GROMACS .gro file of N, CA and C in nm:
model
  396
    1MET      N    1   0.602  -1.770   1.071
    1MET     CA    2   0.518  -1.633   1.145
    1MET      C    3   0.617  -1.523   1.102
    2LYS      N    4   0.516  -1.418   1.034
    2LYS     CA    5   0.587  -1.294   0.961
    2LYS      C    6   0.506  -1.188   1.056
    3TYR      N    7   0.647  -1.114   1.162
    3TYR     CA    8   0.626  -0.989   1.201
    3TYR      C    9   0.506  -1.057   1.336
    4GLY      N   10   0.517  -1.165   1.413
    4GLY     CA   11   0.438  -1.213   1.501
    4GLY      C   12   0.312  -1.222   1.436
    5ARG      N   13   0.261  -1.237   1.323
    5ARG     CA   14   0.155  -1.301   1.276
    5ARG      C   15   0.188  -1.413   1.177
    6ASP      N   16   0.065  -1.513   1.205
    6ASP     CA   17   0.098  -1.684   1.178
    6ASP      C   18   0.081  -1.667   1.016
    7GLU      N   19   0.108  -1.754   0.940
    7GLU     CA   20   0.020  -1.754   0.790
    7GLU      C   21  -0.072  -1.720   0.777
    8ILE      N   22  -0.166  -1.797   0.836
    8ILE     CA   23  -0.307  -1.765   0.834
    8ILE      C   24  -0.353  -1.615   0.800
    9GLU      N   25  -0.319  -1.615   0.969
    9GLU     CA   26  -0.362  -1.464   0.979
    9GLU      C   27  -0.299  -1.354   0.879
   10TRP      N   28  -0.129  -1.368   0.851
   10TRP     CA   29  -0.095  -1.253   0.777
   10TRP      C   30  -0.164  -1.275   0.621
   11GLU      N   31  -0.233  -1.409   0.567
   11GLU     CA   32  -0.281  -1.390   0.426
   11GLU      C   33  -0.407  -1.332   0.421
   12GLU      N   34  -0.504  -1.340   0.520
   12GLU     CA   35  -0.591  -1.264   0.554
   12GLU      C   36  -0.607  -1.105   0.567
   13LEU      N   37  -0.496  -1.075   0.650
   13LEU     CA   38  -0.458  -0.946   0.674
   13LEU      C   39  -0.404  -0.892   0.491
   14ARG      N   40  -0.320  -0.990   0.434
   14ARG     CA   41  -0.329  -0.930   0.299
   14ARG      C   42  -0.410  -0.914   0.197
   15ALA      N   43  -0.483  -1.015   0.225
   15ALA     CA   44  -0.635  -1.013   0.116
   15ALA      C   45  -0.710  -0.924   0.171
   16ALA      N   46  -0.762  -0.872   0.271
   16ALA     CA   47  -0.819  -0.778   0.329
   16ALA      C   48  -0.788  -0.635   0.273
   17ALA      N   49  -0.649  -0.616   0.322
   17ALA     CA   50  -0.579  -0.505   0.265
   17ALA      C   51  -0.641  -0.460   0.085
   18ARG      N   52  -0.594  -0.602   0.029
   18ARG     CA   53  -0.566  -0.575  -0.094
   18ARG      C   54  -0.740  -0.540  -0.167
   19ARG      N   55  -0.839  -0.587  -0.081
   19ARG     CA   56  -1.001  -0.554  -0.129
   19ARG      C   57  -1.016  -0.435  -0.094
   20CYS      N   58  -0.947  -0.367   0.033
   20CYS     CA   59  -0.970  -0.220   0.063
   20CYS      C   60  -0.913  -0.113  -0.013
   21LEU      N   61  -0.790  -0.157  -0.056
   21LEU     CA   62  -0.691  -0.086  -0.163
   21LEU      C   63  -0.782  -0.082  -0.313
   22ILE      N   64  -0.839  -0.202  -0.326
   22ILE     CA   65  -0.947  -0.174  -0.519
   22ILE      C   66  -1.036  -0.086  -0.486
   23GLU      N   67  -1.097  -0.115  -0.345
   23GLU     CA   68  -1.247  -0.053  -0.304
   23GLU      C   69  -1.211   0.136  -0.315
   24LEU      N   70  -1.094   0.152  -0.268
   24LEU     CA   71  -1.021   0.278  -0.238
   24LEU      C   72  -1.004   0.316  -0.396
   25ALA      N   73  -0.950   0.212  -0.479
   25ALA     CA   74  -0.941   0.292  -0.631
   25ALA      C   75  -1.028   0.299  -0.692
   26GLU      N   76  -1.159   0.240  -0.654
   26GLU     CA   77  -1.325   0.241  -0.744
   26GLU      C   78  -1.357   0.354  -0.688
   27ASP      N   79  -1.333   0.379  -0.568
   27ASP     CA   80  -1.428   0.511  -0.502
   27ASP      C   81  -1.338   0.639  -0.548
   28GLN      N   82  -1.191   0.621  -0.608
   28GLN     CA   83  -1.144   0.753  -0.646
   28GLN      C   84  -1.053   0.817  -0.517
   29VAL      N   85  -0.988   0.763  -0.411
   29VAL     CA   86  -0.969   0.811  -0.288
   29VAL      C   87  -0.870   0.734  -0.252
   30ILE      N   88  -0.782   0.828  -0.120
   30ILE     CA   89  -0.660   0.758  -0.072
   30ILE      C   90  -0.696   0.735   0.058
   31THR      N   91  -0.623   0.673   0.142
   31THR     CA   92  -0.650   0.670   0.275
   31THR      C   93  -0.507   0.676   0.347
   32ASP      N   94  -0.498   0.699   0.477
   32ASP     CA   95  -0.347   0.685   0.571
   32ASP      C   96  -0.342   0.545   0.643
   33TYR      N   97  -0.247   0.540   0.680
   33TYR     CA   98  -0.215   0.412   0.750
   33TYR      C   99  -0.290   0.394   0.864
   34SER      N  100  -0.332   0.486   0.954
   34SER     CA  101  -0.434   0.482   1.092
   34SER      C  102  -0.554   0.407   1.033
   35SER      N  103  -0.628   0.439   0.900
   35SER     CA  104  -0.759   0.422   0.852
   35SER      C  105  -0.760   0.283   0.835
   36LEU      N  106  -0.649   0.278   0.731
   36LEU     CA  107  -0.623   0.125   0.672
   36LEU      C  108  -0.637   0.031   0.791
   37ASN      N  109  -0.548   0.068   0.907
   37ASN     CA  110  -0.533  -0.045   1.018
   37ASN      C  111  -0.663  -0.033   1.049
   38ARG      N  112  -0.744   0.052   1.069
   38ARG     CA  113  -0.869   0.048   1.157
   38ARG      C  114  -0.938  -0.075   1.017
   39ARG      N  115  -0.971  -0.060   0.941
   39ARG     CA  116  -1.022  -0.149   0.830
   39ARG      C  117  -0.983  -0.290   0.877
   40LEU      N  118  -0.869  -0.280   0.887
   40LEU     CA  119  -0.832  -0.422   0.871
   40LEU      C  120  -0.873  -0.482   0.997
   41VAL      N  121  -0.889  -0.440   1.108
   41VAL     CA  122  -0.924  -0.479   1.212
   41VAL      C  123  -1.087  -0.494   1.228
   42ASP      N  124  -1.164  -0.408   1.144
   42ASP     CA  125  -1.275  -0.411   1.125
   42ASP      C  126  -1.338  -0.564   1.037
   43ASP      N  127  -1.252  -0.613   0.930
   43ASP     CA  128  -1.241  -0.654   0.817
   43ASP      C  129  -1.227  -0.823   0.868
   44THR      N  130  -1.133  -0.813   0.922
   44THR     CA  131  -1.070  -0.962   0.993
   44THR      C  132  -1.080  -0.993   1.147
   45GLY      N  133  -1.124  -0.881   1.208
   45GLY     CA  134  -1.120  -0.891   1.356
   45GLY      C  135  -0.981  -0.909   1.442
   46PHE      N  136  -0.852  -0.928   1.386
   46PHE     CA  137  -0.734  -0.920   1.423
   46PHE      C  138  -0.727  -0.856   1.533
   47ALA      N  139  -0.615  -0.819   1.572
   47ALA     CA  140  -0.550  -0.702   1.612
   47ALA      C  141  -0.466  -0.630   1.589
   48PRO      N  142  -0.522  -0.513   1.568
   48PRO     CA  143  -0.440  -0.400   1.521
   48PRO      C  144  -0.271  -0.385   1.531
   49PHE      N  145  -0.224  -0.326   1.417
   49PHE     CA  146  -0.046  -0.307   1.423
   49PHE      C  147  -0.042  -0.210   1.502
   50ASP      N  148   0.038  -0.201   1.576
   50ASP     CA  149   0.092  -0.100   1.649
   50ASP      C  150   0.183  -0.021   1.609
   51PHE      N  151   0.157   0.125   1.589
   51PHE     CA  152   0.243   0.178   1.505
   51PHE      C  153   0.374   0.258   1.584
   52ASN      N  154   0.307   0.221   1.705
   52ASN     CA  155   0.479   0.294   1.804
   52ASN      C  156   0.534   0.143   1.806
   53LEU      N  157   0.542   0.050   1.756
   53LEU     CA  158   0.657  -0.086   1.756
   53LEU      C  159   0.679  -0.070   1.612
   54ASP      N  160   0.820  -0.078   1.596
   54ASP     CA  161   0.953  -0.099   1.484
   54ASP      C  162   0.890  -0.201   1.384
   55ARG      N  163   0.811  -0.327   1.502
   55ARG     CA  164   0.790  -0.442   1.443
   55ARG      C  165   0.675  -0.439   1.332
   56ASP      N  166   0.564  -0.346   1.393
   56ASP     CA  167   0.437  -0.331   1.346
   56ASP      C  168   0.433  -0.220   1.227
   57ARG      N  169   0.533  -0.115   1.225
   57ARG     CA  170   0.558  -0.056   1.126
   57ARG      C  171   0.594  -0.101   0.990
   58ALA      N  172   0.697  -0.194   1.030
   58ALA     CA  173   0.777  -0.285   0.920
   58ALA      C  174   0.642  -0.391   0.896
   59ALA      N  175   0.545  -0.440   0.942
   59ALA     CA  176   0.492  -0.537   0.903
   59ALA      C  177   0.403  -0.459   0.782
   60ILE      N  178   0.332  -0.363   0.849
   60ILE     CA  179   0.241  -0.306   0.735
   60ILE      C  180   0.300  -0.260   0.575
   61GLY      N  181   0.418  -0.219   0.632
   61GLY     CA  182   0.489  -0.206   0.497
   61GLY      C  183   0.529  -0.324   0.397
   62ALA      N  184   0.549  -0.396   0.492
   62ALA     CA  185   0.592  -0.556   0.429
   62ALA      C  186   0.457  -0.602   0.339
   63LEU      N  187   0.338  -0.579   0.435
   63LEU     CA  188   0.204  -0.618   0.389
   63LEU      C  189   0.178  -0.521   0.240
   64LEU      N  190   0.211  -0.413   0.284
   64LEU     CA  191   0.179  -0.314   0.174
   64LEU      C  192   0.267  -0.354   0.025
   65GLY      N  193   0.397  -0.390   0.034
   65GLY     CA  194   0.480  -0.395  -0.052
   65GLY      C  195   0.438  -0.514  -0.099
   66GLU      N  196   0.390  -0.661  -0.031
   66GLU     CA  197   0.372  -0.782  -0.142
   66GLU      C  198   0.249  -0.753  -0.205
   67ILE      N  199   0.139  -0.672  -0.140
   67ILE     CA  200   0.031  -0.629  -0.253
   67ILE      C  201   0.089  -0.566  -0.378
   68SER      N  202   0.177  -0.436  -0.352
   68SER     CA  203   0.219  -0.376  -0.473
   68SER      C  204   0.291  -0.458  -0.573
   69ARG      N  205   0.384  -0.532  -0.540
   69ARG     CA  206   0.429  -0.636  -0.603
   69ARG      C  207   0.378  -0.702  -0.717
   70GLU      N  208   0.294  -0.751  -0.617
   70GLU     CA  209   0.162  -0.846  -0.734
   70GLU      C  210   0.104  -0.762  -0.810
   71SER      N  211   0.029  -0.657  -0.780
   71SER     CA  212  -0.046  -0.530  -0.858
   71SER      C  213   0.019  -0.503  -0.977
   72TYR      N  214   0.154  -0.484  -0.926
   72TYR     CA  215   0.274  -0.406  -1.024
   72TYR      C  216   0.300  -0.509  -1.154
   73ALA      N  217   0.324  -0.632  -1.074
   73ALA     CA  218   0.295  -0.743  -1.166
   73ALA      C  219   0.217  -0.792  -1.289
   74ASP      N  220   0.104  -0.772  -1.269
   74ASP     CA  221  -0.065  -0.791  -1.277
   74ASP      C  222  -0.060  -0.669  -1.397
   75CYS      N  223  -0.085  -0.531  -1.341
   75CYS     CA  224  -0.154  -0.457  -1.421
   75CYS      C  225  -0.041  -0.317  -1.419
   76GLY      N  226   0.093  -0.300  -1.355
   76GLY     CA  227   0.137  -0.204  -1.342
   76GLY      C  228   0.093  -0.099  -1.272
   77VAL      N  229   0.024  -0.121  -1.171
   77VAL     CA  230  -0.022   0.003  -1.078
   77VAL      C  231   0.058  -0.078  -0.922
   78MET      N  232   0.107  -0.010  -0.868
   78MET     CA  233   0.137  -0.025  -0.728
   78MET      C  234   0.039   0.018  -0.616
   79LEU      N  235  -0.065  -0.077  -0.543
   79LEU     CA  236  -0.194  -0.052  -0.513
   79LEU      C  237  -0.145   0.059  -0.398
   80SER      N  238  -0.038   0.022  -0.355
   80SER     CA  239  -0.012   0.105  -0.188
   80SER      C  240   0.013   0.238  -0.247
   81VAL      N  241   0.001   0.279  -0.339
   81VAL     CA  242   0.035   0.425  -0.378
   81VAL      C  243  -0.127   0.507  -0.279
   82LEU      N  244  -0.224   0.434  -0.294
   82LEU     CA  245  -0.316   0.466  -0.235
   82LEU      C  246  -0.332   0.485  -0.063
   83VAL      N  247  -0.256   0.475   0.007
   83VAL     CA  248  -0.215   0.482   0.140
   83VAL      C  249  -0.086   0.607   0.156
   84THR      N  250  -0.114   0.675   0.265
   84THR     CA  251  -0.048   0.781   0.290
   84THR      C  252  -0.023   0.785   0.389
   85HIS      N  253   0.090   0.902   0.488
   85HIS     CA  254   0.101   0.932   0.599
   85HIS      C  255   0.017   1.016   0.647
   86ARG      N  256  -0.045   1.000   0.760
   86ARG     CA  257  -0.189   1.090   0.799
   86ARG      C  258  -0.140   1.257   0.788
   87GLY      N  259  -0.228   1.318   0.724
   87GLY     CA  260  -0.206   1.470   0.703
   87GLY      C  261  -0.138   1.512   0.580
   88GLY      N  262  -0.035   1.398   0.535
   88GLY     CA  263   0.054   1.389   0.426
   88GLY      C  264  -0.015   1.355   0.298
   89THR      N  265   0.078   1.385   0.179
   89THR     CA  266   0.033   1.346   0.045
   89THR      C  267   0.123   1.273   0.015
   90ASP      N  268   0.240   1.235   0.068
   90ASP     CA  269   0.365   1.173  -0.011
   90ASP      C  270   0.360   1.030   0.034
   91GLU      N  271   0.441   0.949  -0.010
   91GLU     CA  272   0.453   0.776   0.003
   91GLU      C  273   0.577   0.833   0.084
   92GLY      N  274   0.584   0.685   0.149
   92GLY     CA  275   0.710   0.669   0.268
   92GLY      C  276   0.841   0.634   0.181
   93ALA      N  277   0.921   0.612   0.205
   93ALA     CA  278   1.056   0.583   0.126
   93ALA      C  279   1.021   0.437   0.098
   94GLY      N  280   0.995   0.363   0.160
   94GLY     CA  281   0.946   0.219   0.113
   94GLY      C  282   0.894   0.210   0.005
   95PHE      N  283   0.828   0.290  -0.033
   95PHE     CA  284   0.731   0.311  -0.128
   95PHE      C  285   0.806   0.312  -0.249
   96TYR      N  286   0.885   0.417  -0.245
   96TYR     CA  287   0.984   0.457  -0.395
   96TYR      C  288   1.096   0.363  -0.388
   97ARG      N  289   1.171   0.296  -0.276
   97ARG     CA  290   1.231   0.190  -0.268
   97ARG      C  291   1.173   0.050  -0.369
   98LEU      N  292   1.065   0.039  -0.357
   98LEU     CA  293   1.011  -0.076  -0.444
   98LEU      C  294   0.966  -0.048  -0.575
   99ALA      N  295   0.975   0.088  -0.572
   99ALA     CA  296   0.929   0.108  -0.720
   99ALA      C  297   1.098   0.144  -0.815
  100THR      N  298   1.157   0.154  -0.713
  100THR     CA  299   1.305   0.099  -0.784
  100THR      C  300   1.352  -0.009  -0.831
  101ASP      N  301   1.300  -0.109  -0.712
  101ASP     CA  302   1.351  -0.253  -0.745
  101ASP      C  303   1.262  -0.296  -0.876
  102LEU      N  304   1.149  -0.210  -0.894
  102LEU     CA  305   1.064  -0.293  -0.981
  102LEU      C  306   1.094  -0.219  -1.115
  103GLY      N  307   1.199  -0.136  -1.123
  103GLY     CA  308   1.229  -0.128  -1.232
  103GLY      C  309   1.143   0.022  -1.258
  104ALA      N  310   1.071   0.063  -1.194
  104ALA     CA  311   0.984   0.180  -1.218
  104ALA      C  312   1.049   0.299  -1.202
  105LEU      N  313   1.085   0.309  -1.110
  105LEU     CA  314   1.199   0.410  -1.082
  105LEU      C  315   1.357   0.425  -1.121
  106PRO      N  316   1.438   0.531  -1.167
  106PRO     CA  317   1.535   0.463  -1.133
  106PRO      C  318   1.633   0.486  -1.013
  107ALA      N  319   1.758   0.428  -0.972
  107ALA     CA  320   1.829   0.402  -0.886
  107ALA      C  321   1.806   0.500  -0.794
  108ARG      N  322   1.845   0.644  -0.833
  108ARG     CA  323   1.806   0.751  -0.754
  108ARG      C  324   1.759   0.875  -0.818
  109PRO      N  325   1.582   0.862  -0.789
  109PRO     CA  326   1.524   0.939  -0.847
  109PRO      C  327   1.494   1.088  -0.788
  110SER      N  328   1.472   1.153  -0.885
  110SER     CA  329   1.486   1.303  -0.832
  110SER      C  330   1.347   1.303  -0.743
  111PRO      N  331   1.315   1.454  -0.664
  111PRO     CA  332   1.182   1.457  -0.627
  111PRO      C  333   1.093   1.448  -0.687
  112ALA      N  334   1.092   1.518  -0.841
  112ALA     CA  335   1.010   1.562  -0.937
  112ALA      C  336   0.970   1.414  -1.012
  113GLN      N  337   1.070   1.357  -0.991
  113GLN     CA  338   1.033   1.174  -1.077
  113GLN      C  339   0.916   1.111  -0.968
  114LYS      N  340   0.971   1.127  -0.854
  114LYS     CA  341   0.902   1.057  -0.737
  114LYS      C  342   0.748   1.162  -0.743
  115ASP      N  343   0.751   1.238  -0.754
  115ASP     CA  344   0.578   1.310  -0.725
  115ASP      C  345   0.548   1.282  -0.867
  116THR      N  346   0.581   1.309  -1.000
  116THR     CA  347   0.548   1.213  -1.107
  116THR      C  348   0.501   1.082  -1.076
  117PHE      N  349   0.567   1.004  -1.079
  117PHE     CA  350   0.574   0.846  -1.043
  117PHE      C  351   0.433   0.848  -0.964
  118MET      N  352   0.441   0.906  -0.828
  118MET     CA  353   0.325   0.905  -0.754
  118MET      C  354   0.160   0.910  -0.811
  119SER      N  355   0.201   1.056  -0.846
  119SER     CA  356   0.059   1.098  -0.933
  119SER      C  357   0.014   1.002  -1.035
  120ASP      N  358   0.128   0.967  -1.095
  120ASP     CA  359   0.054   0.890  -1.205
  120ASP      C  360   0.026   0.723  -1.179
  121GLN      N  361   0.074   0.691  -1.070
  121GLN     CA  362   0.092   0.577  -0.999
  121GLN      C  363  -0.106   0.585  -0.973
  122VAL      N  364  -0.189   0.693  -0.864
  122VAL     CA  365  -0.290   0.734  -0.832
  122VAL      C  366  -0.367   0.737  -0.936
  123MET      N  367  -0.323   0.807  -1.044
  123MET     CA  368  -0.412   0.805  -1.147
  123MET      C  369  -0.451   0.666  -1.222
  124ARG      N  370  -0.372   0.599  -1.246
  124ARG     CA  371  -0.382   0.474  -1.303
  124ARG      C  372  -0.429   0.377  -1.252
  125SER      N  373  -0.432   0.378  -1.120
  125SER     CA  374  -0.504   0.282  -1.022
  125SER      C  375  -0.668   0.312  -1.042
  126TRP      N  376  -0.705   0.472  -1.009
  126TRP     CA  377  -0.823   0.521  -1.017
  126TRP      C  378  -0.890   0.482  -1.166
  127ASP      N  379  -0.786   0.515  -1.260
  127ASP     CA  380  -0.851   0.484  -1.401
  127ASP      C  381  -0.886   0.317  -1.433
  128LEU      N  382  -0.802   0.202  -1.349
  128LEU     CA  383  -0.799   0.037  -1.396
  128LEU      C  384  -0.941  -0.006  -1.292
  129TYR      N  385  -0.968   0.094  -1.204
  129TYR     CA  386  -1.077   0.010  -1.079
  129TYR      C  387  -1.171   0.132  -1.093
  130ARG      N  388  -1.197   0.246  -1.173
  130ARG     CA  389  -1.351   0.313  -1.146
  130ARG      C  390  -1.409   0.206  -1.178
  131ARG      N  391  -1.563   0.267  -1.051
  131ARG     CA  392  -1.647   0.214  -1.095
  131ARG      C  393  -1.722   0.246  -1.209
  132ARG      N  394  -1.772   0.168  -1.247
  132ARG     CA  395  -1.822   0.216  -1.409
  132ARG      C  396  -1.987   0.220  -1.411
   0.00000   0.00000   0.00000
């Protein structure tokens, strides 16, 4: 079990989240965690993540992290860049830690390096998946 979800549920959530992120990239938009959460409920029928619980906040981060590890290895794009905090335009600390782990950012990136990386990742995801 991962974060209270069995393996089948976790994999279905991961697949649904990946499809959603690709659709966002195709449409050249970003979303927030709450909107993604609602979409996952609609697409899978599974219980929503409860962001009041540490476990569920960690779970959505882990889910997006798995997707980004895979997409970065495949095409150099961290698809989770398309999910931000509601009302914000920046990524969470986990996004930048993962970018560092992947070697995409230095160990202690400056705010400017983070901004440049985030903007580049958004544009690259949009370019890669743009509806033609």
